[in-house]
Amino acid sequence: MSCSLVFPQIVKRNLNNVKRMTSHPIYQYYMTGAQDGSVRMFEWNRPQQLICFRQAGNARVTRLYFNSQGNKCGVADGEGFLSLWQVNQTSSNPKPYLSWQCHSKVCGDFSFITSSSLIATAGHSTDGRNVCLWDTLISPSNTMVHAFPCHENGATVLQFAPKQQLIISGGRKGFVCVFDIRQRQLLHTFQAHDSAIKALALDASEDFFITGSAEGNMKVWKLAGHGLMHSFSTEHAKQSIFRNIGAGVMQIETCPGNRIFTCGADGTLKMRVLPDRYNTPSSIFDIL
């Protein structure tokens, strides 16, 4: 008996210096953000771009997301700005409906909260207010509804836990902070890594979260109590005679079935499968 394998066609696009990507929660769209500040949206099966939200020549893109409904998207940049667009645009080069400087130096990450009108940002500000909450329905002069002084030298990454109404942030000094947005309080802080936290992910059940550092280390933490569950040393350490030449762990994603995908400066994509939340991972696959 013979059989044949049919592989889907690979769509290749020549885009320079793309640093960030995100996919649409409903439709077959994805968005790219580049070092030159350009932001473009594509459909998976079409070679031409659908929309150019930002042209080249702007500040580098640090993070970009669609909201959960898929009708809005946001872009954070290296000059501290966060810009928001409506996704269903007739123009091929639309202007943002809202753009403001969230942090005086850099806006490293953000998250749409609940209805998407409330947004949390993580960045670096000279006044130390490095994690902030913003209500986009309020007048521009009063958009900030709360600021948390935290993370010396700035916050780098952020995740929102909707079931527990918590914000988890990581900073340049390796610390993790956990905030209650209902009480507007810092609940807990601890040092997770010896270097900057570059990636952060939360599992869908909100039982654990994962941090990745600039040195390439990855750790899994309980959300309740913040105890260390697993520690993976040098998961994405770039091999060089110079230490920390790369960005270490660059992105972490959690998927159903206790699957954890990570990629980093060593040029690999890795998948770990956790058989349960308290045992050593059963398998690991490296894709070069």
Coordinates of C-alpha atoms in Angstrom, one line a residue:
M1 CA 0.0 0.0 0.0
S2 CA 1.3 3.4 -0.9
C3 CA 0.4 6.8 0.4
S4 CA 1.3 10.4 -0.3
L5 CA 1.5 13.4 1.9
V6 CA 0.1 16.7 0.8
F7 CA 1.6 19.8 2.4
P8 CA -0.1 23.2 2.4
Q9 CA 1.4 25.9 0.2
I10 CA 3.8 28.1 2.1
V11 CA 3.2 31.8 1.5
K12 CA 6.4 33.8 1.7
R13 CA 6.6 37.6 2.0
N14 CA 9.6 39.8 1.8
L15 CA 9.2 42.1 4.8
N16 CA 12.3 43.7 6.3
N17 CA 13.1 43.8 10.1
V18 CA 9.8 42.3 11.3
K19 CA 10.0 42.0 15.0
R20 CA 6.4 41.3 16.1
M21 CA 3.5 39.4 14.8
T22 CA 0.0 38.7 16.0
S23 CA -3.0 36.8 14.5
H24 CA -6.7 37.9 14.4
P25 CA -8.9 36.1 16.9
I26 CA -11.7 35.3 14.4
Y27 CA -10.6 35.9 10.7
Q28 CA -7.6 34.7 8.7
Y29 CA -5.7 37.9 9.2
Y30 CA -2.3 38.6 10.8
M31 CA -0.5 41.8 11.6
T32 CA 3.3 42.5 11.5
G33 CA 5.3 45.2 13.3
A34 CA 8.8 46.2 12.2
Q35 CA 11.9 47.8 13.6
D36 CA 11.3 50.7 11.2
G37 CA 7.9 51.3 12.8
S38 CA 5.7 50.0 10.0
V39 CA 2.6 48.0 10.8
R40 CA 0.8 46.0 8.1
M41 CA -2.1 43.6 8.1
F42 CA -2.3 40.6 5.7
E43 CA -4.7 37.8 4.9
W44 CA -3.1 34.3 5.0
N45 CA -4.1 33.3 1.5
R46 CA -3.5 36.6 -0.3
P47 CA -0.1 37.9 -1.4
Q48 CA -1.0 41.6 -1.1
Q49 CA -1.3 43.5 2.2
L50 CA -4.8 44.5 3.2
I51 CA -3.9 47.6 5.3
C52 CA -0.8 49.6 6.2
F53 CA -1.6 51.0 9.7
R54 CA 1.8 52.7 10.0
Q55 CA 4.4 53.6 7.5
A56 CA 8.1 53.1 7.9
G57 CA 9.9 56.0 9.6
N58 CA 8.0 55.8 12.9
A59 CA 9.4 54.5 16.3
R60 CA 10.1 50.8 16.4
V61 CA 7.2 48.5 17.2
T62 CA 7.5 46.9 20.6
R63 CA 4.1 45.1 20.8
L64 CA 0.9 44.8 18.8
Y65 CA -2.4 43.0 19.4
F66 CA -6.0 42.7 18.3
N67 CA -8.6 42.9 21.0
S68 CA -10.7 39.7 21.7
Q69 CA -13.6 40.9 19.5
G70 CA -11.2 41.5 16.7
N71 CA -12.6 45.0 15.8
K72 CA -9.7 46.9 17.3
C73 CA -5.9 46.7 17.2
G74 CA -3.2 48.4 19.2
V75 CA 0.4 49.2 18.6
A76 CA 3.0 50.1 21.2
D77 CA 6.3 51.7 20.3
G78 CA 9.8 52.6 21.4
E79 CA 8.9 56.2 22.1
G80 CA 6.3 55.3 24.7
F81 CA 3.2 55.7 22.5
L82 CA 0.2 53.5 22.2
S83 CA -2.0 53.9 19.1
L84 CA -5.4 52.3 18.4
W85 CA -7.2 51.6 15.1
Q86 CA -10.5 50.2 14.1
V87 CA -9.8 47.0 12.1
N88 CA -12.6 47.3 9.6
Q89 CA -11.2 50.1 7.5
T90 CA -12.0 51.1 4.0
S91 CA -8.8 53.1 3.7
S92 CA -5.6 51.3 2.9
N93 CA -3.6 53.7 5.1
P94 CA -5.9 54.7 8.0
K95 CA -5.1 57.0 10.9
P96 CA -5.5 55.8 14.5
Y97 CA -8.6 56.9 16.3
L98 CA -6.6 57.3 19.5
S99 CA -2.9 57.8 20.1
W100 CA -1.1 59.0 23.3
Q101 CA 2.2 58.7 25.1
C102 CA 1.7 56.2 27.9
H103 CA 5.3 56.2 29.1
S104 CA 8.0 58.9 28.8
K105 CA 10.7 56.5 27.5
V106 CA 9.2 53.3 26.0
C107 CA 6.0 51.4 26.0
G108 CA 7.0 47.7 26.2
D109 CA 3.7 45.9 26.3
F110 CA -0.1 46.4 26.8
S111 CA -3.3 44.5 27.2
F112 CA -6.9 45.1 26.4
I113 CA -8.9 44.7 29.6
T114 CA -12.5 43.3 29.6
S115 CA -14.5 45.6 27.3
S116 CA -11.4 46.8 25.5
S117 CA -12.0 50.4 26.5
L118 CA -9.8 49.8 29.6
I119 CA -6.1 49.2 28.7
A120 CA -3.1 48.3 30.9
T121 CA 0.4 49.3 29.7
A122 CA 3.9 48.3 30.8
G123 CA 6.8 50.6 30.1
H124 CA 9.5 52.9 31.4
S125 CA 8.6 56.4 32.7
T126 CA 11.0 58.8 34.4
D127 CA 8.5 59.2 37.3
G128 CA 8.6 55.4 38.0
R129 CA 4.9 54.9 37.0
N130 CA 5.8 51.9 34.8
V131 CA 2.4 50.0 34.9
C132 CA -0.7 52.1 34.2
L133 CA -4.4 51.7 33.6
W134 CA -6.1 53.8 30.9
D135 CA -9.8 54.4 30.2
T136 CA -10.1 55.3 26.5
L137 CA -13.7 56.5 26.9
I138 CA -12.6 59.4 29.2
S139 CA -11.4 62.7 27.9
P140 CA -7.7 62.7 26.9
S141 CA -6.6 64.8 29.9
N142 CA -8.1 62.2 32.3
T143 CA -7.4 59.0 30.4
M144 CA -5.1 57.5 33.1
V145 CA -7.2 56.1 35.8
H146 CA -4.4 54.6 37.9
A147 CA -0.6 54.2 37.9
F148 CA 1.6 51.8 39.8
P149 CA 5.1 52.9 40.8
C150 CA 7.1 49.7 40.2
H151 CA 9.9 48.0 38.3
E152 CA 13.1 49.9 38.6
N153 CA 14.4 50.7 35.1
G154 CA 11.0 49.9 33.6
A155 CA 8.4 47.2 33.0
T156 CA 8.9 45.0 29.9
V157 CA 6.0 42.6 29.7
L158 CA 2.4 42.3 30.9
Q159 CA -0.4 39.8 31.1
F160 CA -4.1 40.1 32.2
A161 CA -5.8 37.4 34.1
P162 CA -9.5 38.1 33.5
K163 CA -11.0 35.5 35.8
Q164 CA -9.1 36.8 38.8
Q165 CA -8.9 40.4 37.6
L166 CA -5.1 40.5 38.0
I167 CA -2.3 42.0 36.1
I168 CA 1.1 40.3 36.0
S169 CA 4.1 42.3 34.9
G170 CA 7.8 41.6 34.5
G171 CA 10.6 44.1 34.6
R172 CA 14.2 44.9 33.5
K173 CA 15.6 43.8 36.9
G174 CA 14.0 40.4 36.7
F175 CA 11.1 41.1 39.1
V176 CA 7.5 40.0 38.7
C177 CA 4.6 42.1 40.1
V178 CA 1.0 41.0 40.6
F179 CA -1.7 43.7 40.8
D180 CA -5.4 43.5 41.7
I181 CA -7.1 45.9 39.3
R182 CA -10.4 46.0 41.3
Q183 CA -8.6 47.2 44.4
R184 CA -5.9 49.0 42.4
Q185 CA -3.2 47.4 44.7
L186 CA 0.1 45.7 44.3
L187 CA -0.5 42.3 45.8
H188 CA 2.9 40.6 45.5
T189 CA 6.4 41.1 44.0
F190 CA 9.3 38.8 43.8
Q191 CA 12.5 38.3 41.8
A192 CA 12.0 35.7 39.1
H193 CA 15.2 36.0 37.1
D194 CA 18.7 37.6 37.4
S195 CA 18.2 39.4 34.1
A196 CA 15.4 41.3 32.3
I197 CA 12.1 39.4 31.8
K198 CA 11.5 39.4 28.0
A199 CA 8.5 37.2 27.7
L200 CA 5.4 36.3 29.8
A201 CA 2.5 34.0 29.2
L202 CA -0.5 32.9 31.3
D203 CA -2.4 29.6 30.8
A204 CA -6.1 29.7 29.9
S205 CA -7.1 28.2 33.3
E206 CA -5.1 30.9 35.1
D207 CA -3.4 28.2 37.2
F208 CA 0.2 29.1 36.2
F209 CA 2.2 31.6 34.3
I210 CA 5.6 31.4 32.5
T211 CA 8.4 33.9 32.4
G212 CA 11.4 34.0 30.0
S213 CA 14.5 36.0 30.6
A214 CA 17.2 37.8 28.6
E215 CA 19.7 35.0 29.6
G216 CA 17.4 32.4 27.9
N217 CA 16.0 30.9 31.1
M218 CA 12.3 29.9 31.4
K219 CA 10.3 29.4 34.6
V220 CA 6.8 28.2 35.4
W221 CA 5.0 29.7 38.4
K222 CA 1.8 29.0 40.3
L223 CA -0.5 32.0 40.0
A224 CA -1.9 31.3 43.5
G225 CA 1.0 31.7 45.9
H226 CA 3.5 32.3 43.1
G227 CA 5.5 29.2 43.9
L228 CA 8.1 27.9 41.4
M229 CA 6.8 24.8 39.5
H230 CA 9.5 24.3 36.9
S231 CA 12.8 25.9 36.0
F232 CA 14.4 25.4 32.5
S233 CA 17.9 26.7 32.4
T234 CA 19.3 28.2 29.1
E235 CA 16.3 27.3 27.1
H236 CA 17.1 29.9 24.5
A237 CA 20.6 31.1 25.3
K238 CA 22.4 32.2 22.2
Q239 CA 25.7 30.4 22.0
S240 CA 28.5 32.9 21.9
I241 CA 31.7 33.8 23.6
F242 CA 29.8 36.9 24.8
R243 CA 27.1 36.4 27.3
N244 CA 23.6 37.8 26.7
I245 CA 24.3 38.8 23.1
G246 CA 20.7 38.1 22.1
A247 CA 17.3 38.7 23.6
G248 CA 17.1 35.2 25.2
V249 CA 13.5 34.1 25.4
M250 CA 11.6 36.2 22.9
Q251 CA 8.0 34.8 23.0
I252 CA 6.0 32.3 25.0
E253 CA 2.5 30.9 24.1
T254 CA 0.4 28.4 26.0
C255 CA -2.0 26.1 24.3
P256 CA -4.6 23.5 25.3
G257 CA -3.2 20.2 26.5
N258 CA -0.5 21.9 28.7
R259 CA 1.6 22.7 25.6
I260 CA 4.1 25.5 25.9
F261 CA 5.7 27.0 22.8
T262 CA 8.7 29.3 23.1
C263 CA 11.1 30.9 20.7
G264 CA 14.3 32.8 21.3
A265 CA 17.6 34.4 20.2
D266 CA 19.1 30.9 19.6
G267 CA 17.0 30.6 16.5
T268 CA 14.9 27.7 17.8
L269 CA 11.2 27.1 18.3
K270 CA 10.5 24.7 21.2
M271 CA 7.4 22.9 22.3
R272 CA 7.1 21.4 25.8
V273 CA 4.2 19.2 26.9
L274 CA 3.4 19.3 30.6
P275 CA 1.7 16.0 31.6
D276 CA 0.3 17.8 34.7
R277 CA 1.0 21.0 36.5
Y278 CA 3.5 19.5 39.0
N279 CA 5.6 16.9 37.2
T280 CA 8.6 17.3 34.9
P281 CA 7.7 17.8 31.3
S282 CA 7.5 14.5 29.4
S283 CA 8.8 15.7 26.0
I284 CA 10.5 18.5 24.2
F285 CA 10.8 19.2 20.5
D286 CA 13.3 21.6 19.0
I287 CA 12.7 23.1 15.5
L288 CA 15.8 24.7 14.1

